[in-house]
Amino acid sequence: MADNNNKNNNNSNNKMSYEEAGRKGGEKTAQNHDREFYQEIGEKGGKATSQNHDKEFYQEIGEKGGKANRENNSGNTNRDNNNSQNS
């Protein structure tokens, strides 16, 4: 059991945590690839998702996204006031 905990955190053996390894890998990938690479893998992922999910799935995630946007924008009058002042 203690072995499991050490896999997720830095330990006395100076092993890298999964979080740190993922961060470093992501940074290296970003250095080695351009925007086109990310567009291509995004398209592949989108196609795979569309093949594995139905209309109901997209409706559900759309509702969740809309709800999150409403919650993030509610009470955000400073942005609205700044936009009207800049017009």
mmCIF file with all atom_site columns, C-alpha atoms in Angstrom:
data_model
loop_
_atom_site.group_PDB
_atom_site.id
_atom_site.type_symbol
_atom_site.label_atom_id
_atom_site.label_alt_id
_atom_site.label_comp_id
_atom_site.label_asym_id
_atom_site.label_entity_id
_atom_site.label_seq_id
_atom_site.pdbx_PDB_ins_code
_atom_site.Cartn_x
_atom_site.Cartn_y
_atom_site.Cartn_z
_atom_site.occupancy
_atom_site.B_iso_or_equiv
_atom_site.pdbx_formal_charge
_atom_site.auth_seq_id
_atom_site.auth_comp_id
_atom_site.auth_asym_id
_atom_site.auth_atom_id
_atom_site.pdbx_PDB_model_num
ATOM 1  C CA . MET A 1 1  ? 0.000   0.000  0.000   1.00 0.00 ? 1  MET A CA 1
ATOM 2  C CA . ALA A 1 2  ? 2.815   2.425  0.847   1.00 0.00 ? 2  ALA A CA 1
ATOM 3  C CA . ASP A 1 3  ? 4.334   1.625  -2.541  1.00 0.00 ? 3  ASP A CA 1
ATOM 4  C CA . ASN A 1 4  ? 1.171   2.977  -4.197  1.00 0.00 ? 4  ASN A CA 1
ATOM 5  C CA . ASN A 1 5  ? 1.494   6.322  -2.427  1.00 0.00 ? 5  ASN A CA 1
ATOM 6  C CA . ASN A 1 6  ? 5.084   6.731  -3.558  1.00 0.00 ? 6  ASN A CA 1
ATOM 7  C CA . LYS A 1 7  ? 4.091   6.403  -7.206  1.00 0.00 ? 7  LYS A CA 1
ATOM 8  C CA . ASN A 1 8  ? 2.128   9.657  -7.043  1.00 0.00 ? 8  ASN A CA 1
ATOM 9  C CA . ASN A 1 9  ? 4.550   11.757 -5.013  1.00 0.00 ? 9  ASN A CA 1
ATOM 10 C CA . ASN A 1 10 ? 8.243   12.523 -5.002  1.00 0.00 ? 10 ASN A CA 1
ATOM 11 C CA . ASN A 1 11 ? 9.909   10.112 -2.640  1.00 0.00 ? 11 ASN A CA 1
ATOM 12 C CA . SER A 1 12 ? 13.306  9.577  -1.057  1.00 0.00 ? 12 SER A CA 1
ATOM 13 C CA . ASN A 1 13 ? 14.555  7.875  -4.253  1.00 0.00 ? 13 ASN A CA 1
ATOM 14 C CA . ASN A 1 14 ? 14.183  11.191 -6.105  1.00 0.00 ? 14 ASN A CA 1
ATOM 15 C CA . LYS A 1 15 ? 11.641  9.677  -8.460  1.00 0.00 ? 15 LYS A CA 1
ATOM 16 C CA . MET A 1 16 ? 9.486   12.079 -10.409 1.00 0.00 ? 16 MET A CA 1
ATOM 17 C CA . SER A 1 17 ? 5.755   12.244 -9.629  1.00 0.00 ? 17 SER A CA 1
ATOM 18 C CA . TYR A 1 18 ? 3.245   11.445 -12.345 1.00 0.00 ? 18 TYR A CA 1
ATOM 19 C CA . GLU A 1 19 ? 2.144   15.064 -12.258 1.00 0.00 ? 19 GLU A CA 1
ATOM 20 C CA . GLU A 1 20 ? 5.673   16.362 -12.816 1.00 0.00 ? 20 GLU A CA 1
ATOM 21 C CA . ALA A 1 21 ? 6.358   13.795 -15.545 1.00 0.00 ? 21 ALA A CA 1
ATOM 22 C CA . GLY A 1 22 ? 3.169   14.806 -17.358 1.00 0.00 ? 22 GLY A CA 1
ATOM 23 C CA . ARG A 1 23 ? 3.996   18.496 -17.097 1.00 0.00 ? 23 ARG A CA 1
ATOM 24 C CA . LYS A 1 24 ? 7.524   17.988 -18.404 1.00 0.00 ? 24 LYS A CA 1
ATOM 25 C CA . GLY A 1 25 ? 6.279   15.778 -21.232 1.00 0.00 ? 25 GLY A CA 1
ATOM 26 C CA . GLY A 1 26 ? 3.689   18.350 -22.219 1.00 0.00 ? 26 GLY A CA 1
ATOM 27 C CA . GLU A 1 27 ? 6.267   21.131 -22.225 1.00 0.00 ? 27 GLU A CA 1
ATOM 28 C CA . LYS A 1 28 ? 8.625   19.087 -24.396 1.00 0.00 ? 28 LYS A CA 1
ATOM 29 C CA . THR A 1 29 ? 5.824   18.211 -26.808 1.00 0.00 ? 29 THR A CA 1
ATOM 30 C CA . ALA A 1 30 ? 4.920   21.889 -27.105 1.00 0.00 ? 30 ALA A CA 1
ATOM 31 C CA . GLN A 1 31 ? 8.542   22.725 -27.944 1.00 0.00 ? 31 GLN A CA 1
ATOM 32 C CA . ASN A 1 32 ? 8.741   20.026 -30.617 1.00 0.00 ? 32 ASN A CA 1
ATOM 33 C CA . HIS A 1 33 ? 5.404   20.521 -32.387 1.00 0.00 ? 33 HIS A CA 1
ATOM 34 C CA . ASP A 1 34 ? 3.591   23.369 -34.063 1.00 0.00 ? 34 ASP A CA 1
ATOM 35 C CA . ARG A 1 35 ? -0.011  24.484 -34.196 1.00 0.00 ? 35 ARG A CA 1
ATOM 36 C CA . GLU A 1 36 ? -0.757  22.176 -37.121 1.00 0.00 ? 36 GLU A CA 1
ATOM 37 C CA . PHE A 1 37 ? 0.196   19.140 -35.019 1.00 0.00 ? 37 PHE A CA 1
ATOM 38 C CA . TYR A 1 38 ? -2.331  20.086 -32.338 1.00 0.00 ? 38 TYR A CA 1
ATOM 39 C CA . GLN A 1 39 ? -4.997  20.756 -34.961 1.00 0.00 ? 39 GLN A CA 1
ATOM 40 C CA . GLU A 1 40 ? -4.450  17.309 -36.476 1.00 0.00 ? 40 GLU A CA 1
ATOM 41 C CA . ILE A 1 41 ? -4.618  15.435 -33.176 1.00 0.00 ? 41 ILE A CA 1
ATOM 42 C CA . GLY A 1 42 ? -7.664  17.489 -32.179 1.00 0.00 ? 42 GLY A CA 1
ATOM 43 C CA . GLU A 1 43 ? -9.429  16.491 -35.383 1.00 0.00 ? 43 GLU A CA 1
ATOM 44 C CA . LYS A 1 44 ? -8.547  12.829 -34.836 1.00 0.00 ? 44 LYS A CA 1
ATOM 45 C CA . GLY A 1 45 ? -9.866  13.001 -31.292 1.00 0.00 ? 45 GLY A CA 1
ATOM 46 C CA . GLY A 1 46 ? -13.035 14.730 -32.425 1.00 0.00 ? 46 GLY A CA 1
ATOM 47 C CA . LYS A 1 47 ? -13.695 12.075 -35.057 1.00 0.00 ? 47 LYS A CA 1
ATOM 48 C CA . ALA A 1 48 ? -13.118 9.262  -32.579 1.00 0.00 ? 48 ALA A CA 1
ATOM 49 C CA . THR A 1 49 ? -15.422 10.924 -30.062 1.00 0.00 ? 49 THR A CA 1
ATOM 50 C CA . SER A 1 50 ? -18.160 11.386 -32.640 1.00 0.00 ? 50 SER A CA 1
ATOM 51 C CA . GLN A 1 51 ? -17.946 7.718  -33.588 1.00 0.00 ? 51 GLN A CA 1
ATOM 52 C CA . ASN A 1 52 ? -18.209 6.616  -29.960 1.00 0.00 ? 52 ASN A CA 1
ATOM 53 C CA . HIS A 1 53 ? -20.960 8.948  -28.737 1.00 0.00 ? 53 HIS A CA 1
ATOM 54 C CA . ASP A 1 54 ? -24.480 9.840  -29.783 1.00 0.00 ? 54 ASP A CA 1
ATOM 55 C CA . LYS A 1 55 ? -26.474 13.052 -30.075 1.00 0.00 ? 55 LYS A CA 1
ATOM 56 C CA . GLU A 1 56 ? -27.481 12.859 -26.411 1.00 0.00 ? 56 GLU A CA 1
ATOM 57 C CA . PHE A 1 57 ? -23.818 13.003 -25.338 1.00 0.00 ? 57 PHE A CA 1
ATOM 58 C CA . TYR A 1 58 ? -23.240 16.238 -27.260 1.00 0.00 ? 58 TYR A CA 1
ATOM 59 C CA . GLN A 1 59 ? -26.444 17.756 -25.903 1.00 0.00 ? 59 GLN A CA 1
ATOM 60 C CA . GLU A 1 60 ? -25.350 16.938 -22.376 1.00 0.00 ? 60 GLU A CA 1
ATOM 61 C CA . ILE A 1 61 ? -21.869 18.434 -22.692 1.00 0.00 ? 61 ILE A CA 1
ATOM 62 C CA . GLY A 1 62 ? -23.331 21.471 -24.464 1.00 0.00 ? 62 GLY A CA 1
ATOM 63 C CA . GLU A 1 63 ? -25.679 22.059 -21.555 1.00 0.00 ? 63 GLU A CA 1
ATOM 64 C CA . LYS A 1 64 ? -22.822 21.703 -19.081 1.00 0.00 ? 64 LYS A CA 1
ATOM 65 C CA . GLY A 1 65 ? -20.723 24.196 -21.044 1.00 0.00 ? 65 GLY A CA 1
ATOM 66 C CA . GLY A 1 66 ? -23.584 26.666 -21.265 1.00 0.00 ? 66 GLY A CA 1
ATOM 67 C CA . LYS A 1 67 ? -24.234 26.381 -17.546 1.00 0.00 ? 67 LYS A CA 1
ATOM 68 C CA . ALA A 1 68 ? -20.557 26.952 -16.726 1.00 0.00 ? 68 ALA A CA 1
ATOM 69 C CA . ASN A 1 69 ? -20.449 30.032 -18.958 1.00 0.00 ? 69 ASN A CA 1
ATOM 70 C CA . ARG A 1 70 ? -23.573 31.472 -17.352 1.00 0.00 ? 70 ARG A CA 1
ATOM 71 C CA . GLU A 1 71 ? -22.140 30.897 -13.882 1.00 0.00 ? 71 GLU A CA 1
ATOM 72 C CA . ASN A 1 72 ? -18.792 32.448 -14.808 1.00 0.00 ? 72 ASN A CA 1
ATOM 73 C CA . ASN A 1 73 ? -20.400 35.480 -16.421 1.00 0.00 ? 73 ASN A CA 1
ATOM 74 C CA . SER A 1 74 ? -23.098 36.168 -13.823 1.00 0.00 ? 74 SER A CA 1
ATOM 75 C CA . GLY A 1 75 ? -22.312 39.259 -11.805 1.00 0.00 ? 75 GLY A CA 1
ATOM 76 C CA . ASN A 1 76 ? -19.476 40.188 -14.126 1.00 0.00 ? 76 ASN A CA 1
ATOM 77 C CA . THR A 1 77 ? -20.650 43.749 -14.615 1.00 0.00 ? 77 THR A CA 1
ATOM 78 C CA . ASN A 1 78 ? -17.150 45.244 -14.786 1.00 0.00 ? 78 ASN A CA 1
ATOM 79 C CA . ARG A 1 79 ? -16.560 43.668 -18.180 1.00 0.00 ? 79 ARG A CA 1
ATOM 80 C CA . ASP A 1 80 ? -19.926 44.879 -19.427 1.00 0.00 ? 80 ASP A CA 1
ATOM 81 C CA . ASN A 1 81 ? -19.340 48.398 -18.102 1.00 0.00 ? 81 ASN A CA 1
ATOM 82 C CA . ASN A 1 82 ? -15.867 48.552 -19.632 1.00 0.00 ? 82 ASN A CA 1
ATOM 83 C CA . ASN A 1 83 ? -17.191 47.512 -23.023 1.00 0.00 ? 83 ASN A CA 1
ATOM 84 C CA . SER A 1 84 ? -19.893 50.166 -23.024 1.00 0.00 ? 84 SER A CA 1
ATOM 85 C CA . GLN A 1 85 ? -17.423 52.854 -21.966 1.00 0.00 ? 85 GLN A CA 1
ATOM 86 C CA . ASN A 1 86 ? -15.055 51.956 -24.796 1.00 0.00 ? 86 ASN A CA 1
ATOM 87 C CA . SER A 1 87 ? -17.736 52.299 -27.463 1.00 0.00 ? 87 SER A CA 1
#
